[in-house]
Amino acid sequence: MQGPSKLPLLKSGIPRQQFKKAKDDNHVSKTETTENKFSRYPHLKRRSKSTTDLLATNILQPLRPLQSIIEKRLVNGIGGSTIKIAKTLELPIKKNVVSNNASKVVPASSSKVASASTKQNGAIRRQTQKRAAPKTDDQPKAKVVKAPEKAKRVASWDFKTKFQLLNEKHGKLLNSHKELQEKFSNVADYEQYYQKYNEIQTAYDKQTKDYEKIAIDYTELKSKYEKLVADHNSLSKTYDEQKTLCATYADQLRTHEDNLELKSKLIEKLSTENNWFKQKALEWENERRALHNTIFDLKGNIRVFCRVRPAIGVTEDQKLQCMLSYPDEYSLEIRKTKESISATSGKPIDNKADFCFDKVFSQRTTQEELFQEIAPYVQSAVDGYDVCVFAYGQTGSGKTYTMLGEDYGSEGVIPRTVSLIFRTVEGLKKTNWEYEVHASVLEIYNENLRDLLSPTGNQNMEIRHNCGRETTVTNLTIEKVENAEDLRNLMELAQKHRTVAATNYNEHSSSLIRLWSIIYLRSF
Ligand SMILES: Nc1ncnc2c1ncn2[C@@H]1O[C@H](COP(=O)(O)OP(=O)(O)OP(=O)(O)O)[C@@H](O)[C@H]1O
C-alpha cells in the first residue's frame, strides 16, 4: 500500500501524482479550482455554501416539477435558451436532445464539433460539474455543448452579480414557463381529441359488434351457400341426365312422328276403304231387309205358333185324359187315353185329333228356344216393318209366362225382345243409322182403352187409322227409352197399374185384351 503521505504535495495540499491523474482524466481543471480557492479562503467558502443552499431551497426546489416538462419540451424542440438555463441550474438533461441553436446536447461520440466546444469551455464545465456533483450523484449526466459566444466572466466571489444573473435566468424561466402554459392550453384540443377518440372507440365497438354479427351471418350464409352449391351440383347432374333423356325422347319422338305420318296416311287410306265398305254395308243392309221381308211375305204375314205348357199339379202315377204327340215340328196330335164308343153305330170313335201350326213348341221347349223363333220378327220391326206379337189362350195356359217369363234365366219374349232391339240398334248406328225407341202399354177391356203407363189411366182415348195405314191411339202415353233398363222400368210400371185396375173387372173375362207392349222404332 502506498500511503498519501509519501507523495509530493502541491500548494493546495493535493498530492501531485493524484492531481496529475485527475488532470489526465479531465476531472480537474488546469486552473485553480473554486474548491482550492475556498480552501484558501475559508470565509468565502462558508458564505458560498450558504448562498448555494439558499438558491437550492428558494429557486431550484420550486423549479423541480418543471424539470420533466422542460425535458419534454426540449425533446420537442424548445429553444436553446432553456438548455442554457438547465445547464446553468445543473438540471438533468436527457441525452440525444438536439437544439437548433448553437448550444446542443448531443451524445459524446456523435460530433467532433461538440468535442471541440467542450474543450473550449472545459474550465467552466469542470467547475460546474464539480459544484453539482455532490448534490446530484444519482442524476444522469448530460454532455452540454455551450454556444461559442464568450461567457461573461464573473468573479467567483461576486455573488451579487451571480445572484442578479440568476434572477435574470429565473425571469427567463418564468417566461418559458408561461410559454409552456400557453402551449399546454392545447390540452383542450387533447380533450376534443379524447372525446373524438371515445366516439371513434364507440363506433369501433359498434363496428366490431356488426362485424361479429356479419361474421355469424357470413358463417350461416357460407353453410347455406355450400348447401346450395351441393344442390346445384345435384341438380346439374339431374339436369344432364334429363337432358340426355330428352335427347333420347326427342329421337324417339321424331321416329314416332315419322311413324305417325305413315300411319296417318294408312288411316286415310283405310278411312276411304271404310267409307266404301260402309256404303256397301248400307247397300247390303237394304238388300238384306228386302230379302228378309220377302221371306216373311212368303212365309205369310200372320204366323201362328203353338206352345204346350207342362202339366201342373199332376203326379206321374196319375193318368191323363189325353196324350200329346208331335209328329213333326209343325204338327200336334192329341189322343184320348180312354176309348169311347159311338152310341149310334156302336163302333169305337176315333179319339185322335191333329193340328198344324207354323211351329209347335212342346212342354220341354225352353224360353230361349222359343225366342229364337220370335227374333226374326224383332229384326223386321227394327227394319221398319210393323210387327205384332201376342199370346192367346185360356186362363192358366201360360201366356204371361211365355211373354214376360219369371225369374232370371227364364225371361219371356218381351224382355228378350227389348235386349235384342237395343243390341241391333247399337250395331246399326255404326252404319250411319240413327234410331229412337218409344214404348207404350195399352189394355182393352169391354171396348174400353186403358193407358197402363199413366197413373190415372187416361180414359179419353180413341183408336184411329190414317190413310198411310198407320194406326194410332189418341192421348196414349208414349215414353222415349234410351236403353233396355228404361224399357224394363216402364214394363214394371205397367204391371203395377194393371194390378190396381184388376179389381175393377174380371181378370179371367174373355173380353180382356192386354196389349203388353207396343214398341215402335223410328229410324232416320
Ligand atoms: N212353359 C211353361 N213351363 C213351366 N211352367 C209354365 C209354363 N207355362 C205356364 N206355366 C205355369 O203355369 C201357370 C199359369 O201360367 P200363366 O199365369 O202364364 O197363365 P196365363 O195364361 O197367363 O193365365 P191368365 O190368363 O189367367 O193370366 C203359372 O204358374 C206358370 O208358372
Coordinates of C-alpha atoms and ligand atoms in Angstrom, one line a residue:
M1 CA 0.0 0.0 0.0
Q2 CA 1.2 3.4 -0.9
G3 CA 0.1 6.0 1.6
P4 CA -0.7 9.5 0.5
S5 CA 1.9 10.9 2.9
K6 CA 4.7 9.6 0.8
L7 CA 3.5 11.5 -2.4
P8 CA 4.8 15.1 -3.0
L9 CA 2.1 17.6 -2.2
L10 CA 1.1 20.6 -4.2
K11 CA 0.5 24.1 -2.8
S12 CA -3.2 23.3 -2.3
G13 CA -2.3 20.2 -0.3
I14 CA -3.3 17.7 -3.1
P15 CA -0.7 15.0 -3.9
R16 CA 0.9 15.9 -7.2
Q17 CA 0.5 12.4 -8.7
Q18 CA -3.2 12.3 -7.9
F19 CA -3.7 15.8 -9.3
K20 CA -1.9 14.8 -12.5
K21 CA -4.1 11.7 -12.8
A22 CA -7.2 13.8 -12.3
K23 CA -6.0 16.3 -14.8
D24 CA -5.4 13.5 -17.4
D25 CA -8.9 12.2 -16.7
N26 CA -10.2 15.7 -17.3
H27 CA -11.8 15.8 -13.9
V28 CA -9.7 18.6 -12.6
S29 CA -9.2 22.0 -14.3
K30 CA -5.7 23.2 -15.2
T31 CA -6.6 26.4 -13.5
E32 CA -7.1 26.7 -9.8
T33 CA -10.5 25.3 -8.9
T34 CA -13.1 27.0 -6.8
E35 CA -12.6 24.4 -4.1
N36 CA -9.0 25.2 -3.9
K37 CA -9.8 28.8 -3.7
F38 CA -12.3 28.1 -0.9
S39 CA -9.7 26.1 0.8
R40 CA -7.5 29.1 0.6
Y41 CA -10.4 31.5 1.6
P42 CA -12.4 29.6 4.2
H43 CA -14.7 32.6 4.9
L44 CA -15.7 32.7 1.2
K45 CA -16.4 29.1 1.2
R46 CA -18.8 29.3 4.1
R47 CA -20.6 32.3 2.5
S48 CA -20.7 30.5 -0.8
K49 CA -22.3 27.3 0.7
S50 CA -25.0 29.3 2.5
T51 CA -25.9 31.2 -0.8
T52 CA -26.0 27.9 -2.7
D53 CA -28.2 26.4 -0.2
L54 CA -30.4 29.4 -0.4
L55 CA -30.6 29.1 -4.1
A56 CA -31.3 25.4 -4.0
T57 CA -34.1 26.0 -1.4
N58 CA -35.8 29.0 -2.8
I59 CA -35.2 28.7 -6.6
L60 CA -34.2 25.3 -7.6
Q61 CA -36.6 23.3 -5.5
P62 CA -39.8 25.1 -6.7
L63 CA -38.5 24.6 -10.3
R64 CA -38.0 20.8 -9.9
P65 CA -41.6 20.0 -11.0
L66 CA -40.9 21.8 -14.2
Q67 CA -37.9 19.6 -14.8
S68 CA -39.7 16.8 -16.5
I69 CA -41.8 19.3 -18.5
I70 CA -38.7 21.1 -19.7
E71 CA -37.2 17.8 -20.7
K72 CA -40.3 17.0 -22.8
R73 CA -40.2 20.5 -24.3
L74 CA -36.5 20.1 -25.0
V75 CA -37.2 16.8 -26.7
N76 CA -39.9 18.5 -28.7
G77 CA -37.5 21.2 -29.8
I78 CA -37.8 24.1 -27.4
G79 CA -35.2 26.8 -27.9
G80 CA -31.6 26.6 -26.8
S81 CA -32.0 29.2 -24.1
T82 CA -33.9 26.7 -22.0
I83 CA -30.9 24.3 -22.4
K84 CA -28.7 27.0 -21.2
I85 CA -30.8 27.6 -18.2
A86 CA -31.0 23.9 -17.5
K87 CA -27.2 23.7 -17.8
T88 CA -26.7 26.7 -15.5
L89 CA -29.1 25.3 -12.9
E90 CA -27.5 21.8 -13.3
L91 CA -30.8 20.3 -14.2
P92 CA -30.5 16.7 -15.5
I93 CA -30.9 16.9 -19.3
K94 CA -31.7 13.9 -21.4
K95 CA -29.2 12.8 -23.9
N96 CA -29.8 12.8 -27.7
V97 CA -31.7 16.1 -27.5
V98 CA -30.5 18.3 -30.4
S99 CA -31.3 22.0 -30.4
N100 CA -31.4 24.3 -33.4
N101 CA -29.4 26.9 -31.6
A102 CA -25.7 26.9 -31.0
S103 CA -26.0 25.2 -27.7
K104 CA -26.5 21.5 -28.2
V105 CA -27.0 18.4 -26.1
V106 CA -25.6 15.5 -28.1
P107 CA -24.1 12.1 -27.4
A108 CA -20.4 12.3 -26.7
S109 CA -19.4 10.3 -29.8
S110 CA -21.8 11.9 -32.2
S111 CA -19.8 15.1 -33.2
K112 CA -16.3 16.4 -33.3
V113 CA -17.6 19.9 -33.2
A114 CA -19.2 19.2 -29.9
S115 CA -15.9 17.8 -28.6
A116 CA -14.1 21.0 -29.7
S117 CA -16.6 23.1 -28.0
T118 CA -16.3 21.0 -24.9
K119 CA -12.6 21.7 -24.9
Q120 CA -13.0 25.5 -25.2
N121 CA -15.4 25.6 -22.3
G122 CA -13.8 22.9 -20.4
A123 CA -12.9 25.1 -17.4
I124 CA -16.4 26.4 -16.9
R125 CA -17.9 22.9 -17.4
R126 CA -15.5 21.3 -15.0
Q127 CA -16.3 24.0 -12.4
T128 CA -20.0 23.4 -12.8
Q129 CA -19.6 19.6 -12.6
K130 CA -17.5 19.9 -9.5
R131 CA -20.1 22.0 -7.8
A132 CA -23.0 20.0 -8.9
A133 CA -21.5 16.6 -8.3
P134 CA -22.2 16.4 -4.6
K135 CA -25.8 17.4 -5.0
T136 CA -26.9 15.1 -7.8
D137 CA -24.9 12.0 -7.7
D138 CA -27.8 9.8 -8.8
Q139 CA -28.8 12.1 -11.7
P140 CA -27.9 11.3 -15.3
K141 CA -25.1 13.3 -16.6
A142 CA -25.5 15.2 -19.9
K143 CA -22.9 16.4 -22.2
V144 CA -23.6 20.1 -22.8
V145 CA -22.1 22.0 -25.7
K146 CA -22.2 25.6 -24.9
A147 CA -22.6 28.3 -27.6
P148 CA -19.4 29.7 -28.9
E149 CA -20.3 33.1 -27.5
K150 CA -17.9 34.3 -24.9
A151 CA -19.4 33.9 -21.4
K152 CA -19.3 36.9 -19.2
R153 CA -16.8 36.2 -16.6
V154 CA -17.9 36.8 -13.1
A155 CA -15.6 36.8 -10.2
S156 CA -16.2 33.8 -8.0
W157 CA -16.7 35.9 -5.0
D158 CA -19.1 38.2 -6.7
F159 CA -22.2 36.5 -5.5
K160 CA -24.3 39.6 -6.0
T161 CA -23.7 39.6 -9.7
K162 CA -24.3 35.9 -9.8
F163 CA -27.5 36.4 -7.9
Q164 CA -28.6 39.0 -10.5
L165 CA -27.7 36.7 -13.3
L166 CA -29.7 34.0 -11.6
N167 CA -32.6 36.4 -11.2
E168 CA -32.4 37.2 -14.9
K169 CA -32.4 33.5 -15.7
H170 CA -35.2 33.0 -13.3
G171 CA -37.2 35.6 -15.2
K172 CA -36.4 33.8 -18.4
L173 CA -37.5 30.6 -16.8
L174 CA -40.8 32.2 -15.8
N175 CA -41.3 33.4 -19.3
S176 CA -40.6 29.9 -20.6
H177 CA -43.0 28.6 -18.0
K178 CA -45.6 31.0 -19.3
E179 CA -45.0 29.9 -22.9
L180 CA -45.3 26.3 -21.8
Q181 CA -48.6 27.0 -20.1
E182 CA -49.8 28.7 -23.2
K183 CA -48.8 25.7 -25.2
F184 CA -50.4 23.4 -22.6
S185 CA -53.6 25.2 -23.3
N186 CA -53.7 22.8 -26.2
V187 CA -55.0 20.3 -23.6
A188 CA -58.5 21.4 -24.6
D189 CA -57.6 20.1 -28.0
Y190 CA -56.5 16.9 -26.5
E191 CA -59.8 16.7 -24.7
Q192 CA -61.5 17.1 -28.0
Y193 CA -59.2 14.5 -29.4
Y194 CA -60.1 12.3 -26.4
Q195 CA -63.8 12.9 -27.0
K196 CA -63.2 12.1 -30.6
Y197 CA -61.3 9.1 -29.6
N198 CA -64.1 7.9 -27.4
E199 CA -66.6 8.4 -30.3
I200 CA -64.3 6.6 -32.6
Q201 CA -63.9 3.9 -29.9
T202 CA -67.7 3.6 -29.6
A203 CA -68.0 3.5 -33.4
Y204 CA -65.2 0.9 -33.4
D205 CA -67.1 -1.2 -30.8
K206 CA -70.3 -0.9 -32.8
Q207 CA -68.4 -1.8 -35.9
T208 CA -66.9 -4.8 -34.0
K209 CA -70.3 -6.0 -33.0
D210 CA -71.6 -5.5 -36.5
Y211 CA -68.6 -7.3 -37.7
E212 CA -69.2 -10.2 -35.3
K213 CA -72.9 -10.3 -36.4
I214 CA -71.8 -10.2 -40.0
A215 CA -69.3 -12.9 -39.3
I216 CA -72.1 -15.1 -37.9
D217 CA -74.3 -14.3 -40.8
Y218 CA -71.4 -15.0 -43.1
T219 CA -70.9 -18.4 -41.4
E220 CA -74.6 -19.2 -41.9
L221 CA -74.6 -17.9 -45.4
K222 CA -71.5 -19.9 -46.1
S223 CA -73.1 -23.1 -44.9
K224 CA -76.2 -22.2 -47.0
Y225 CA -74.1 -21.4 -49.9
E226 CA -72.3 -24.7 -49.6
K227 CA -75.7 -26.5 -49.4
L228 CA -76.9 -24.6 -52.4
V229 CA -73.7 -25.5 -54.2
A230 CA -74.3 -29.2 -53.3
D231 CA -77.9 -28.8 -54.5
H232 CA -76.8 -27.0 -57.6
N233 CA -74.4 -29.9 -58.3
S234 CA -77.1 -32.4 -57.7
L235 CA -79.5 -30.5 -59.9
S236 CA -76.9 -30.1 -62.6
K237 CA -76.3 -33.8 -62.6
T238 CA -80.1 -34.4 -62.8
Y239 CA -80.3 -31.7 -65.5
D240 CA -77.6 -33.5 -67.5
E241 CA -79.4 -36.8 -67.1
Q242 CA -82.7 -35.3 -68.1
K243 CA -81.0 -33.5 -71.0
T244 CA -79.7 -36.9 -72.2
L245 CA -83.1 -38.4 -71.6
C246 CA -84.7 -35.5 -73.5
A247 CA -82.4 -36.1 -76.4
T248 CA -83.3 -39.8 -76.4
Y249 CA -87.0 -38.9 -76.2
A250 CA -86.6 -36.3 -79.0
D251 CA -85.1 -39.1 -81.2
Q252 CA -88.0 -41.4 -80.2
L253 CA -90.4 -38.6 -80.9
R254 CA -89.0 -38.0 -84.4
T255 CA -89.3 -41.7 -85.0
H256 CA -92.9 -41.7 -83.7
E257 CA -93.7 -38.6 -85.8
D258 CA -92.4 -40.5 -88.9
N259 CA -94.4 -43.5 -87.9
L260 CA -97.4 -41.3 -87.2
E261 CA -97.2 -39.7 -90.6
L262 CA -97.1 -43.2 -92.2
K263 CA -100.0 -44.3 -90.0
S264 CA -101.9 -41.1 -90.9
K265 CA -101.6 -41.9 -94.5
L266 CA -102.6 -45.5 -93.7
I267 CA -105.6 -44.3 -91.7
E268 CA -106.6 -42.0 -94.5
K269 CA -106.4 -44.9 -96.9
L270 CA -108.3 -47.2 -94.5
S271 CA -110.8 -44.5 -93.9
T272 CA -111.5 -44.3 -97.6
E273 CA -111.9 -48.0 -97.7
N274 CA -114.0 -47.9 -94.6
N275 CA -116.4 -45.4 -96.2
W276 CA -116.6 -47.6 -99.2
F277 CA -117.4 -50.6 -97.0
K278 CA -119.9 -48.6 -95.1
Q279 CA -121.6 -47.6 -98.3
K280 CA -121.5 -51.2 -99.4
A281 CA -122.8 -52.4 -96.0
L282 CA -125.7 -49.9 -96.3
E283 CA -126.5 -51.2 -99.7
W284 CA -126.2 -54.8 -98.4
E285 CA -128.4 -53.9 -95.4
N286 CA -131.1 -52.6 -97.7
E287 CA -130.8 -55.7 -99.8
R288 CA -131.0 -57.9 -96.8
R289 CA -134.0 -56.1 -95.5
A290 CA -135.7 -56.5 -98.8
L291 CA -134.9 -60.2 -98.9
H292 CA -135.9 -60.7 -95.2
N293 CA -139.3 -59.0 -95.9
T294 CA -139.7 -61.2 -99.0
I295 CA -139.1 -64.3 -96.9
F296 CA -141.7 -63.1 -94.4
D297 CA -144.1 -62.4 -97.2
L298 CA -143.6 -65.9 -98.5
K299 CA -144.0 -67.4 -95.0
G300 CA -147.1 -65.3 -94.5
N301 CA -147.7 -62.1 -92.7
I302 CA -149.6 -63.8 -89.9
R303 CA -147.9 -66.8 -88.3
V304 CA -149.4 -68.9 -85.5
F305 CA -147.2 -70.8 -83.1
C306 CA -148.4 -73.4 -80.5
R307 CA -146.8 -73.9 -77.2
V308 CA -147.7 -76.6 -74.8
R309 CA -147.0 -76.0 -71.2
P310 CA -146.2 -78.9 -68.8
A311 CA -148.9 -80.4 -66.7
I312 CA -149.1 -78.7 -63.3
G313 CA -150.2 -80.4 -60.2
V314 CA -150.2 -83.9 -61.8
T315 CA -148.1 -86.8 -60.5
E316 CA -146.6 -89.4 -62.8
D317 CA -148.9 -92.2 -61.5
Q318 CA -152.0 -90.1 -62.2
K319 CA -153.3 -90.9 -65.7
L320 CA -154.0 -88.1 -68.0
Q321 CA -157.2 -87.9 -70.0
C322 CA -155.3 -87.3 -73.3
M323 CA -152.0 -87.9 -74.8
L324 CA -150.0 -85.4 -76.8
S325 CA -147.6 -86.3 -79.6
Y326 CA -145.6 -84.3 -82.0
P327 CA -145.3 -86.0 -85.5
D328 CA -143.1 -83.1 -86.7
E329 CA -142.3 -79.5 -85.6
Y330 CA -145.4 -78.2 -87.3
S331 CA -147.9 -80.8 -86.0
L332 CA -149.5 -81.6 -82.8
E333 CA -151.5 -84.8 -82.2
I334 CA -153.9 -85.2 -79.3
R335 CA -155.3 -88.6 -78.4
K336 CA -157.7 -89.5 -75.7
T337 CA -156.5 -92.2 -73.3
K338 CA -160.0 -93.7 -72.9
E339 CA -161.7 -95.2 -76.0
S340 CA -165.2 -94.0 -76.5
I341 CA -167.8 -95.9 -78.5
S342 CA -170.4 -94.3 -80.8
A343 CA -173.9 -94.6 -79.4
T344 CA -175.4 -94.9 -82.9
S345 CA -173.1 -97.3 -84.6
G346 CA -171.7 -99.0 -81.6
K347 CA -168.2 -98.7 -83.2
P348 CA -165.2 -97.1 -81.4
I349 CA -164.9 -93.4 -82.1
D350 CA -161.6 -92.0 -83.4
N351 CA -160.2 -90.2 -80.3
K352 CA -157.3 -88.6 -82.2
A353 CA -157.0 -85.0 -83.4
D354 CA -154.3 -83.5 -85.5
F355 CA -153.3 -79.8 -85.6
C356 CA -150.9 -77.9 -87.9
F357 CA -149.2 -74.7 -87.0
D358 CA -146.3 -72.6 -88.3
K359 CA -144.3 -74.0 -85.4
V360 CA -145.2 -76.3 -82.4
F361 CA -143.3 -75.9 -79.1
S362 CA -143.6 -78.9 -76.8
Q363 CA -143.7 -78.7 -73.0
R364 CA -140.0 -79.2 -72.9
T365 CA -139.3 -76.2 -75.0
T366 CA -137.3 -73.5 -73.1
Q367 CA -137.8 -69.8 -73.2
E368 CA -134.6 -69.3 -75.2
E369 CA -135.6 -71.9 -77.9
L370 CA -139.0 -70.2 -78.3
F371 CA -137.4 -66.7 -78.6
Q372 CA -135.1 -67.9 -81.4
E373 CA -138.3 -68.3 -83.5
I374 CA -139.5 -64.8 -82.5
A375 CA -136.2 -62.9 -83.0
P376 CA -136.5 -62.5 -86.8
Y377 CA -139.7 -60.6 -86.2
V378 CA -137.8 -58.2 -84.0
Q379 CA -135.4 -57.7 -86.8
S380 CA -138.3 -56.9 -89.1
A381 CA -139.5 -54.3 -86.6
V382 CA -136.1 -52.8 -86.4
D383 CA -136.0 -52.8 -90.2
G384 CA -139.1 -50.5 -90.1
Y385 CA -141.9 -53.0 -90.6
D386 CA -145.0 -53.2 -88.4
V387 CA -144.8 -56.3 -86.2
C388 CA -147.3 -57.5 -83.6
V389 CA -146.7 -60.5 -81.3
F390 CA -149.4 -61.5 -79.0
A391 CA -150.3 -64.6 -76.9
Y392 CA -153.8 -66.1 -77.0
G393 CA -155.1 -68.9 -74.8
Q394 CA -157.3 -69.9 -72.0
T395 CA -156.6 -69.0 -68.4
G396 CA -153.6 -70.6 -67.0
S397 CA -152.4 -71.8 -70.3
G398 CA -149.1 -69.9 -69.9
K399 CA -149.5 -66.6 -71.9
T400 CA -147.9 -64.5 -69.2
Y401 CA -145.1 -67.0 -68.6
T402 CA -144.3 -67.0 -72.3
M403 CA -144.5 -63.2 -72.9
L404 CA -142.9 -62.0 -69.6
G405 CA -141.3 -65.0 -68.0
E406 CA -140.5 -65.4 -64.4
D407 CA -137.1 -65.2 -62.6
Y408 CA -133.6 -64.7 -64.1
G409 CA -132.8 -67.2 -66.8
S410 CA -136.5 -67.7 -67.7
E411 CA -137.2 -64.3 -69.1
G412 CA -140.0 -64.2 -71.7
V413 CA -140.4 -62.8 -75.1
I414 CA -140.7 -59.1 -74.2
P415 CA -137.5 -58.8 -72.1
R416 CA -135.5 -60.7 -74.6
T417 CA -137.0 -58.6 -77.4
V418 CA -136.0 -55.4 -75.6
S419 CA -132.4 -56.6 -75.2
L420 CA -132.3 -57.6 -78.9
I421 CA -133.7 -54.3 -80.1
F422 CA -131.0 -52.3 -78.4
R423 CA -128.2 -54.7 -79.4
T424 CA -129.4 -54.4 -83.0
V425 CA -129.8 -50.6 -82.8
E426 CA -126.2 -50.2 -81.5
G427 CA -124.9 -52.3 -84.4
L428 CA -126.9 -50.3 -86.9
K429 CA -125.6 -47.0 -85.5
K430 CA -122.2 -47.9 -86.8
T431 CA -123.6 -47.9 -90.3
N432 CA -124.8 -44.3 -90.1
W433 CA -128.3 -45.2 -88.9
E434 CA -130.0 -43.1 -86.2
Y435 CA -132.7 -44.7 -84.0
E436 CA -135.2 -43.7 -81.4
V437 CA -137.1 -46.2 -79.4
H438 CA -140.5 -45.4 -77.9
A439 CA -142.8 -47.6 -75.9
S440 CA -146.4 -47.6 -74.7
V441 CA -148.7 -50.1 -72.9
L442 CA -152.4 -50.3 -73.7
E443 CA -155.1 -52.5 -72.3
I444 CA -158.5 -53.1 -73.8
Y445 CA -161.4 -54.3 -71.7
N446 CA -165.0 -54.3 -73.0
E447 CA -164.1 -51.9 -75.8
N448 CA -162.6 -49.5 -73.2
L449 CA -159.0 -48.4 -73.6
R450 CA -156.7 -48.0 -70.6
D451 CA -153.2 -46.4 -70.6
L452 CA -151.1 -48.5 -68.3
L453 CA -148.2 -46.0 -68.3
S454 CA -150.5 -43.3 -66.9
P455 CA -151.2 -43.3 -63.1
T456 CA -154.7 -42.0 -63.8
G457 CA -155.3 -44.4 -66.7
N458 CA -156.4 -41.9 -69.4
Q459 CA -160.0 -42.7 -70.4
N460 CA -160.5 -40.4 -73.4
M461 CA -158.6 -42.5 -75.9
E462 CA -159.6 -43.5 -79.4
I463 CA -158.1 -45.8 -82.0
R464 CA -157.6 -44.0 -85.3
H465 CA -156.4 -45.3 -88.7
N466 CA -155.0 -42.8 -91.2
C467 CA -154.6 -43.1 -95.0
G468 CA -151.0 -44.2 -94.6
R469 CA -152.1 -47.4 -92.9
E470 CA -150.8 -46.1 -89.7
T471 CA -152.8 -46.9 -86.6
T472 CA -152.6 -44.5 -83.6
V473 CA -154.3 -44.2 -80.2
T474 CA -155.1 -40.6 -79.0
N475 CA -153.9 -39.5 -75.6
L476 CA -151.8 -42.6 -75.2
T477 CA -148.6 -42.1 -73.2
I478 CA -145.6 -42.8 -75.3
E479 CA -142.2 -42.8 -73.5
K480 CA -138.8 -42.5 -75.1
V481 CA -136.4 -45.1 -73.9
E482 CA -132.6 -44.9 -74.2
N483 CA -131.7 -48.4 -73.1
A484 CA -133.0 -51.8 -72.0
E485 CA -133.2 -50.8 -68.4
D486 CA -135.5 -47.9 -69.2
L487 CA -137.8 -50.2 -71.0
R488 CA -137.9 -52.7 -68.2
N489 CA -138.8 -50.0 -65.7
L490 CA -141.7 -49.0 -68.0
M491 CA -142.9 -52.6 -68.0
E492 CA -142.8 -52.8 -64.2
L493 CA -144.8 -49.6 -64.0
A494 CA -147.4 -51.0 -66.4
Q495 CA -147.6 -54.2 -64.4
K496 CA -148.2 -52.2 -61.2
H497 CA -151.0 -50.1 -62.8
R498 CA -152.5 -53.4 -64.2
T499 CA -152.6 -54.9 -60.7
V500 CA -154.5 -51.9 -59.3
A501 CA -157.0 -51.9 -62.1
A502 CA -157.6 -55.7 -61.9
T503 CA -160.0 -55.3 -59.0
N504 CA -162.4 -53.3 -61.3
Y505 CA -163.0 -56.1 -63.8
N506 CA -162.9 -59.8 -64.2
E507 CA -159.4 -60.8 -64.8
H508 CA -160.5 -64.0 -66.5
S509 CA -163.0 -62.5 -68.8
S510 CA -162.6 -63.2 -72.5
S511 CA -163.3 -59.5 -73.1
L512 CA -159.9 -58.6 -71.7
I513 CA -157.2 -57.9 -74.2
R514 CA -153.9 -56.6 -72.9
L515 CA -151.5 -55.1 -75.4
W516 CA -148.5 -55.6 -73.2
S517 CA -146.2 -53.8 -75.4
I518 CA -146.4 -51.7 -78.5
I519 CA -143.0 -50.9 -79.4
Y520 CA -142.2 -49.0 -82.5
L521 CA -138.9 -47.8 -83.8
R522 CA -138.3 -44.6 -85.8
S523 CA -135.3 -44.7 -88.0
F524 CA -133.6 -41.9 -89.9
Ligands
LIG1 N1 -143.9 -73.5 -70.3 C1 -144.2 -73.5 -69.0 N2 -143.3 -74.1 -68.2 C2 -143.5 -74.2 -66.9 N3 -144.5 -73.6 -66.3 C3 -145.4 -72.9 -67.0 C4 -145.3 -72.8 -68.4 N4 -146.3 -72.1 -68.9 C5 -147.1 -71.8 -67.8 N5 -146.5 -72.3 -66.7 C6 -147.1 -72.1 -65.3 O1 -148.5 -72.2 -65.4 C7 -149.1 -71.3 -64.6 C8 -150.1 -70.4 -65.3 O2 -149.4 -69.8 -66.2 P1 -149.8 -68.2 -66.6 O3 -150.1 -67.4 -65.5 O4 -148.7 -67.7 -67.5 O5 -151.1 -68.4 -67.4 P2 -151.9 -67.3 -68.1 O6 -152.4 -67.8 -69.4 O7 -151.2 -66.0 -68.1 O8 -153.2 -67.1 -67.1 P3 -154.1 -65.9 -67.1 O9 -154.9 -65.8 -68.4 O10 -155.1 -66.2 -66.0 O11 -153.3 -64.7 -66.8 C9 -148.0 -70.5 -63.9 O12 -147.8 -71.0 -62.6 C10 -146.8 -70.8 -64.7 O13 -145.7 -70.8 -64.0

